[in-house]
mmCIF file of C-alpha atoms in Angstrom:
data_model
loop_
_atom_site.group_PDB
_atom_site.id
_atom_site.type_symbol
_atom_site.label_atom_id
_atom_site.label_comp_id
_atom_site.label_asym_id
_atom_site.label_seq_id
_atom_site.Cartn_x
_atom_site.Cartn_y
_atom_site.Cartn_z
ATOM 1 C CA UNK A 1 -22.002 -0.408 -10.568
ATOM 2 C CA UNK A 2 -21.880 0.175 -6.821
ATOM 3 C CA UNK A 3 -21.575 3.633 -5.307
ATOM 4 C CA UNK A 4 -18.492 4.426 -3.226
ATOM 5 C CA UNK A 5 -20.460 4.008 0.008
ATOM 6 C CA UNK A 6 -21.894 0.641 -1.091
ATOM 7 C CA UNK A 7 -18.431 -0.577 -2.070
ATOM 8 C CA UNK A 8 -17.013 0.457 1.301
ATOM 9 C CA UNK A 9 -19.782 -1.336 3.178
ATOM 10 C CA UNK A 10 -19.159 -4.501 1.193
ATOM 11 C CA UNK A 11 -15.376 -4.303 1.606
ATOM 12 C CA UNK A 12 -15.191 -3.718 5.369
ATOM 13 C CA UNK A 13 -15.985 -6.272 8.065
ATOM 14 C CA UNK A 14 -19.425 -5.347 9.475
ATOM 15 C CA UNK A 15 -18.174 -5.232 13.050
ATOM 16 C CA UNK A 16 -14.934 -3.361 12.341
ATOM 17 C CA UNK A 17 -14.301 -0.114 14.164
ATOM 18 C CA UNK A 18 -11.237 2.084 14.411
ATOM 19 C CA UNK A 19 -10.691 0.769 17.930
ATOM 20 C CA UNK A 20 -10.558 -2.764 16.529
ATOM 21 C CA UNK A 21 -7.692 -1.980 14.191
ATOM 22 C CA UNK A 22 -5.462 0.539 15.969
ATOM 23 C CA UNK A 23 -6.245 0.994 19.660
ATOM 24 C CA UNK A 24 -6.545 -2.449 21.182
ATOM 25 C CA UNK A 25 -5.744 -2.853 24.861
ATOM 26 C CA UNK A 26 -3.036 -5.370 25.756
ATOM 27 C CA UNK A 27 -4.374 -8.793 26.554
ATOM 28 C CA UNK A 28 -4.721 -9.559 30.290
ATOM 29 C CA UNK A 29 -1.838 -11.446 31.870
ATOM 30 C CA UNK A 30 0.533 -10.918 28.975
ATOM 31 C CA UNK A 31 4.226 -11.689 29.357
ATOM 32 C CA UNK A 32 6.860 -8.967 29.480
ATOM 33 C CA UNK A 33 7.692 -7.490 26.094
ATOM 34 C CA UNK A 34 11.267 -6.499 25.254
ATOM 35 C CA UNK A 35 12.742 -4.690 22.246
ATOM 36 C CA UNK A 36 16.330 -5.502 21.378
ATOM 37 C CA UNK A 37 18.730 -5.296 18.463
ATOM 38 C CA UNK A 38 18.396 -7.984 15.817
ATOM 39 C CA UNK A 39 20.905 -10.829 15.901
ATOM 40 C CA UNK A 40 21.829 -13.258 13.087
ATOM 41 C CA UNK A 41 20.070 -16.119 14.848
ATOM 42 C CA UNK A 42 16.812 -14.147 14.481
ATOM 43 C CA UNK A 43 16.897 -14.263 10.676
ATOM 44 C CA UNK A 44 14.850 -17.462 10.178
ATOM 45 C CA UNK A 45 12.101 -16.185 12.483
ATOM 46 C CA UNK A 46 12.050 -12.782 10.779
ATOM 47 C CA UNK A 47 11.652 -14.463 7.411
ATOM 48 C CA UNK A 48 8.797 -16.601 8.731
ATOM 49 C CA UNK A 49 7.028 -13.523 10.145
ATOM 50 C CA UNK A 50 7.305 -11.830 6.757
ATOM 51 C CA UNK A 51 6.125 -14.938 4.931
ATOM 52 C CA UNK A 52 2.994 -15.139 7.072
ATOM 53 C CA UNK A 53 2.265 -11.407 6.905
ATOM 54 C CA UNK A 54 2.780 -11.053 3.138
ATOM 55 C CA UNK A 55 2.180 -14.436 1.454
ATOM 56 C CA UNK A 56 2.443 -12.974 -2.052
ATOM 57 C CA UNK A 57 5.758 -11.186 -1.400
ATOM 58 C CA UNK A 58 9.039 -13.044 -1.058
ATOM 59 C CA UNK A 59 10.606 -12.570 2.399
ATOM 60 C CA UNK A 60 14.027 -11.055 2.731
ATOM 61 C CA UNK A 61 16.885 -13.448 2.189
ATOM 62 C CA UNK A 62 19.349 -14.113 4.974
ATOM 63 C CA UNK A 63 21.938 -12.313 2.846
ATOM 64 C CA UNK A 64 19.779 -9.178 2.792
ATOM 65 C CA UNK A 65 19.187 -9.355 6.526
ATOM 66 C CA UNK A 66 22.910 -9.769 7.164
ATOM 67 C CA UNK A 67 23.666 -6.773 4.935
ATOM 68 C CA UNK A 68 21.102 -4.648 6.809
ATOM 69 C CA UNK A 69 22.626 -5.567 10.147
ATOM 70 C CA UNK A 70 26.098 -4.759 8.868
ATOM 71 C CA UNK A 71 25.037 -1.405 7.380
ATOM 72 C CA UNK A 72 23.118 -0.078 10.386
ATOM 73 C CA UNK A 73 22.867 -2.431 13.373
ATOM 74 C CA UNK A 74 21.079 0.106 15.615
ATOM 75 C CA UNK A 75 18.182 0.329 13.184
ATOM 76 C CA UNK A 76 17.374 -3.393 13.128
ATOM 77 C CA UNK A 77 15.166 -4.481 16.029
ATOM 78 C CA UNK A 78 13.012 -7.357 17.180
ATOM 79 C CA UNK A 79 10.231 -7.605 19.744
ATOM 80 C CA UNK A 80 10.630 -10.550 22.087
ATOM 81 C CA UNK A 81 8.091 -12.051 24.484
ATOM 82 C CA UNK A 82 8.672 -15.163 26.529
ATOM 83 C CA UNK A 83 11.923 -15.797 24.668
ATOM 84 C CA UNK A 84 10.146 -15.783 21.300
ATOM 85 C CA UNK A 85 10.570 -13.170 18.561
ATOM 86 C CA UNK A 86 7.069 -11.955 17.686
ATOM 87 C CA UNK A 87 7.794 -8.758 15.775
ATOM 88 C CA UNK A 88 10.523 -6.958 13.888
ATOM 89 C CA UNK A 89 11.372 -3.568 12.443
ATOM 90 C CA UNK A 90 14.067 -2.397 10.073
ATOM 91 C CA UNK A 91 15.270 1.109 9.293
ATOM 92 C CA UNK A 92 18.135 3.034 7.764
ATOM 93 C CA UNK A 93 19.334 6.637 7.586
ATOM 94 C CA UNK A 94 19.055 8.494 4.299
ATOM 95 C CA UNK A 95 19.573 11.932 2.817
ATOM 96 C CA UNK A 96 15.892 12.569 2.110
ATOM 97 C CA UNK A 97 16.495 15.141 -0.658
ATOM 98 C CA UNK A 98 17.970 12.322 -2.743
ATOM 99 C CA UNK A 99 14.610 10.506 -2.843
ATOM 100 C CA UNK A 100 11.605 12.671 -1.871
ATOM 101 C CA UNK A 101 8.159 11.669 -3.132
ATOM 102 C CA UNK A 102 9.224 9.731 -6.229
ATOM 103 C CA UNK A 103 11.101 6.930 -4.511
ATOM 104 C CA UNK A 104 10.364 3.206 -4.517
ATOM 105 C CA UNK A 105 10.981 0.628 -1.815
ATOM 106 C CA UNK A 106 13.631 -1.043 -3.959
ATOM 107 C CA UNK A 107 15.440 2.212 -4.701
ATOM 108 C CA UNK A 108 15.560 3.663 -1.203
ATOM 109 C CA UNK A 109 16.537 0.395 0.496
ATOM 110 C CA UNK A 110 19.143 -0.675 -2.058
ATOM 111 C CA UNK A 111 16.943 -3.634 -3.014
ATOM 112 C CA UNK A 112 16.713 -4.630 0.638
ATOM 113 C CA UNK A 113 20.453 -4.513 1.372
ATOM 114 C CA UNK A 114 20.466 -1.033 2.961
ATOM 115 C CA UNK A 115 23.461 -0.216 0.811
ATOM 116 C CA UNK A 116 21.841 3.234 0.587
ATOM 117 C CA UNK A 117 22.338 3.855 4.336
ATOM 118 C CA UNK A 118 23.961 7.286 4.741
ATOM 119 C CA UNK A 119 25.226 8.195 8.244
ATOM 120 C CA UNK A 120 25.355 11.851 7.157
ATOM 121 C CA UNK A 121 21.606 11.897 6.497
ATOM 122 C CA UNK A 122 19.025 13.475 8.779
ATOM 123 C CA UNK A 123 16.105 11.130 8.046
ATOM 124 C CA UNK A 124 15.434 7.758 9.629
ATOM 125 C CA UNK A 125 13.602 5.722 7.003
ATOM 126 C CA UNK A 126 11.289 2.976 8.213
ATOM 127 C CA UNK A 127 11.629 0.101 5.779
ATOM 128 C CA UNK A 128 9.648 -2.578 7.601
ATOM 129 C CA UNK A 129 7.517 -3.392 10.637
ATOM 130 C CA UNK A 130 6.000 -6.866 10.985
ATOM 131 C CA UNK A 131 4.109 -8.305 13.947
ATOM 132 C CA UNK A 132 2.937 -11.874 14.461
ATOM 133 C CA UNK A 133 -0.807 -11.678 13.753
ATOM 134 C CA UNK A 134 -1.576 -14.032 16.633
ATOM 135 C CA UNK A 135 0.140 -11.626 19.076
ATOM 136 C CA UNK A 136 -1.616 -8.426 18.026
ATOM 137 C CA UNK A 137 -3.263 -6.621 20.901
ATOM 138 C CA UNK A 138 -0.169 -6.967 23.106
ATOM 139 C CA UNK A 139 1.291 -3.583 22.182
ATOM 140 C CA UNK A 140 4.031 -5.079 19.995
ATOM 141 C CA UNK A 141 3.606 -2.617 17.142
ATOM 142 C CA UNK A 142 3.472 0.346 19.515
ATOM 143 C CA UNK A 143 6.652 -0.800 21.262
ATOM 144 C CA UNK A 144 8.526 -1.143 17.961
ATOM 145 C CA UNK A 145 7.419 2.316 16.828
ATOM 146 C CA UNK A 146 8.366 3.791 20.185
ATOM 147 C CA UNK A 147 11.827 2.226 19.956
ATOM 148 C CA UNK A 148 12.223 3.705 16.490
ATOM 149 C CA UNK A 149 11.256 7.183 17.755
ATOM 150 C CA UNK A 150 13.758 6.875 20.585
ATOM 151 C CA UNK A 151 16.463 5.896 18.104
ATOM 152 C CA UNK A 152 15.627 8.946 15.987
ATOM 153 C CA UNK A 153 15.975 11.198 19.023
ATOM 154 C CA UNK A 154 19.149 9.537 20.279
ATOM 155 C CA UNK A 155 20.800 10.047 16.881
ATOM 156 C CA UNK A 156 19.427 13.613 16.683
ATOM 157 C CA UNK A 157 17.742 12.989 13.344
ATOM 158 C CA UNK A 158 15.216 15.463 11.995
ATOM 159 C CA UNK A 159 12.412 12.990 11.274
ATOM 160 C CA UNK A 160 11.193 9.497 10.547
ATOM 161 C CA UNK A 161 9.720 8.885 7.118
ATOM 162 C CA UNK A 162 8.053 5.704 5.957
ATOM 163 C CA UNK A 163 5.677 4.418 3.312
ATOM 164 C CA UNK A 164 2.654 2.641 4.750
ATOM 165 C CA UNK A 165 0.822 -0.112 2.902
ATOM 166 C CA UNK A 166 -2.818 0.413 1.884
ATOM 167 C CA UNK A 167 -3.991 -3.210 2.124
ATOM 168 C CA UNK A 168 -7.682 -2.416 1.715
ATOM 169 C CA UNK A 169 -7.322 -0.401 -1.456
ATOM 170 C CA UNK A 170 -7.725 -3.355 -3.836
ATOM 171 C CA UNK A 171 -11.321 -3.751 -2.648
ATOM 172 C CA UNK A 172 -12.276 -0.242 -3.787
ATOM 173 C CA UNK A 173 -9.834 0.487 -6.616
ATOM 174 C CA UNK A 174 -12.637 0.596 -9.212
ATOM 175 C CA UNK A 175 -14.489 3.402 -7.466
ATOM 176 C CA UNK A 176 -11.787 5.661 -6.032
ATOM 177 C CA UNK A 177 -8.182 6.724 -6.485
ATOM 178 C CA UNK A 178 -5.533 5.705 -3.926
ATOM 179 C CA UNK A 179 -5.379 9.372 -2.882
ATOM 180 C CA UNK A 180 -9.089 9.439 -2.064
ATOM 181 C CA UNK A 181 -8.800 6.094 -0.285
ATOM 182 C CA UNK A 182 -5.961 7.387 1.908
ATOM 183 C CA UNK A 183 -7.807 10.608 2.677
ATOM 184 C CA UNK A 184 -10.915 8.684 3.723
ATOM 185 C CA UNK A 185 -8.727 6.645 6.048
ATOM 186 C CA UNK A 186 -7.426 9.909 7.521
ATOM 187 C CA UNK A 187 -10.994 11.219 7.870
ATOM 188 C CA UNK A 188 -12.025 8.062 9.700
ATOM 189 C CA UNK A 189 -14.360 6.662 7.025
ATOM 190 C CA UNK A 190 -12.229 3.581 6.327
ATOM 191 C CA UNK A 191 -10.611 1.491 9.106
ATOM 192 C CA UNK A 192 -7.430 0.667 7.202
ATOM 193 C CA UNK A 193 -5.329 -1.227 9.793
ATOM 194 C CA UNK A 194 -1.933 0.077 8.680
ATOM 195 C CA UNK A 195 -2.385 3.792 8.022
ATOM 196 C CA UNK A 196 -4.774 4.305 10.941
ATOM 197 C CA UNK A 197 -2.275 2.684 13.289
ATOM 198 C CA UNK A 198 0.543 4.853 11.950
ATOM 199 C CA UNK A 199 -1.537 7.985 12.455
ATOM 200 C CA UNK A 200 -2.142 6.878 16.042
ATOM 201 C CA UNK A 201 1.642 6.779 16.498
ATOM 202 C CA UNK A 202 2.014 10.491 15.737
ATOM 203 C CA UNK A 203 2.718 10.251 12.012
ATOM 204 C CA UNK A 204 1.260 12.682 9.495
ATOM 205 C CA UNK A 205 -0.070 11.666 6.102
ATOM 206 C CA UNK A 206 1.758 13.425 3.240
ATOM 207 C CA UNK A 207 0.386 11.804 0.065
ATOM 208 C CA UNK A 208 0.477 8.623 -2.004
ATOM 209 C CA UNK A 209 3.518 7.060 -3.655
ATOM 210 C CA UNK A 210 2.525 5.234 -6.827
ATOM 211 C CA UNK A 211 4.275 1.976 -7.754
ATOM 212 C CA UNK A 212 6.151 1.966 -4.472
ATOM 213 C CA UNK A 213 6.102 -1.825 -4.169
ATOM 214 C CA UNK A 214 4.536 -3.423 -7.283
ATOM 215 C CA UNK A 215 4.443 -6.874 -5.635
ATOM 216 C CA UNK A 216 2.056 -5.592 -2.954
ATOM 217 C CA UNK A 217 -1.171 -6.670 -4.640
ATOM 218 C CA UNK A 218 -3.624 -5.730 -1.826
ATOM 219 C CA UNK A 219 -2.284 -2.151 -2.033
ATOM 220 C CA UNK A 220 -2.135 -2.265 -5.860
ATOM 221 C CA UNK A 221 1.516 -1.291 -5.469
ATOM 222 C CA UNK A 222 0.737 2.052 -3.814
ATOM 223 C CA UNK A 223 1.731 3.320 -0.366
ATOM 224 C CA UNK A 224 0.959 6.271 1.904
ATOM 225 C CA UNK A 225 3.887 8.590 2.565
ATOM 226 C CA UNK A 226 4.026 9.432 6.273
ATOM 227 C CA UNK A 227 6.337 11.495 8.491
ATOM 228 C CA UNK A 228 7.034 11.928 12.202
ATOM 229 C CA UNK A 229 8.978 15.063 13.179
ATOM 230 C CA UNK A 230 11.446 14.783 16.032
ATOM 231 C CA UNK A 231 10.418 17.488 18.553
ATOM 232 C CA UNK A 232 13.857 17.317 20.163
ATOM 233 C CA UNK A 233 15.874 17.782 16.993
ATOM 234 C CA UNK A 234 18.708 20.267 17.467
ATOM 235 C CA UNK A 235 20.220 21.583 14.208
ATOM 236 C CA UNK A 236 24.011 21.251 14.117
ATOM 237 C CA UNK A 237 25.778 24.468 15.024
ATOM 238 C CA UNK A 238 27.839 26.179 12.312
ATOM 239 C CA UNK A 239 31.513 25.228 12.447
ATOM 240 C CA UNK A 240 32.486 28.822 13.287
ATOM 241 C CA UNK A 241 30.328 28.682 16.417
ATOM 242 C CA UNK A 242 30.978 25.096 17.451
ATOM 243 C CA UNK A 243 33.767 26.004 19.851
ATOM 244 C CA UNK A 244 32.062 29.037 21.381
ATOM 245 C CA UNK A 245 29.958 29.005 24.497
ATOM 246 C CA UNK A 246 26.262 29.677 24.059
ATOM 247 C CA UNK A 247 25.328 33.317 24.798
#
């Protein structure tokens, strides 16, 4: 039986550092990167990006993607470079008290249809971010997260909440709990590429959601609950004061 430290050394690439997985500089001479709203003609490319990123998980169907776009068009985005879609993100608005820490991906996203989108909610829920692996290092992920933060502020939502995959957990599941794994990522002991990147984008780690996405075998179905608080959020004024001038 290996110790935790021996297991970690065996599981991580010997040359991996935190800079390798979450703070790469853009590649020299890169083309201009643009973030725009998803369009129906993007669906095949989005599905191919998902298929390559998560081979063991079925990509969204075109029906699901169409339903997401219909439910909340502003929350569906793609990253485009040189006329090619190389990344995508999907989000919806929810009433967070209806879900809290016990939610699953299927439950909060309406099984991928975003039928749970609630315009009266105050939480922007990040359901997906995928970047073409061959284009990493060009700031695609950062641009998609920045666009999501701007959307949160434009809609005056209180926060962004998401559940981040823990793709390295399967390698150490016999020697530590998912909670300990996530905490060691936060402490800097484990260069998990997803959670470390999310922390670099201003998110805070809040705990582990068990059985969030059972099909996610590298994460053993678990995910890290993360939150970004909108510093510009302005609580709605009471109706009785809405028509009065500020003192």
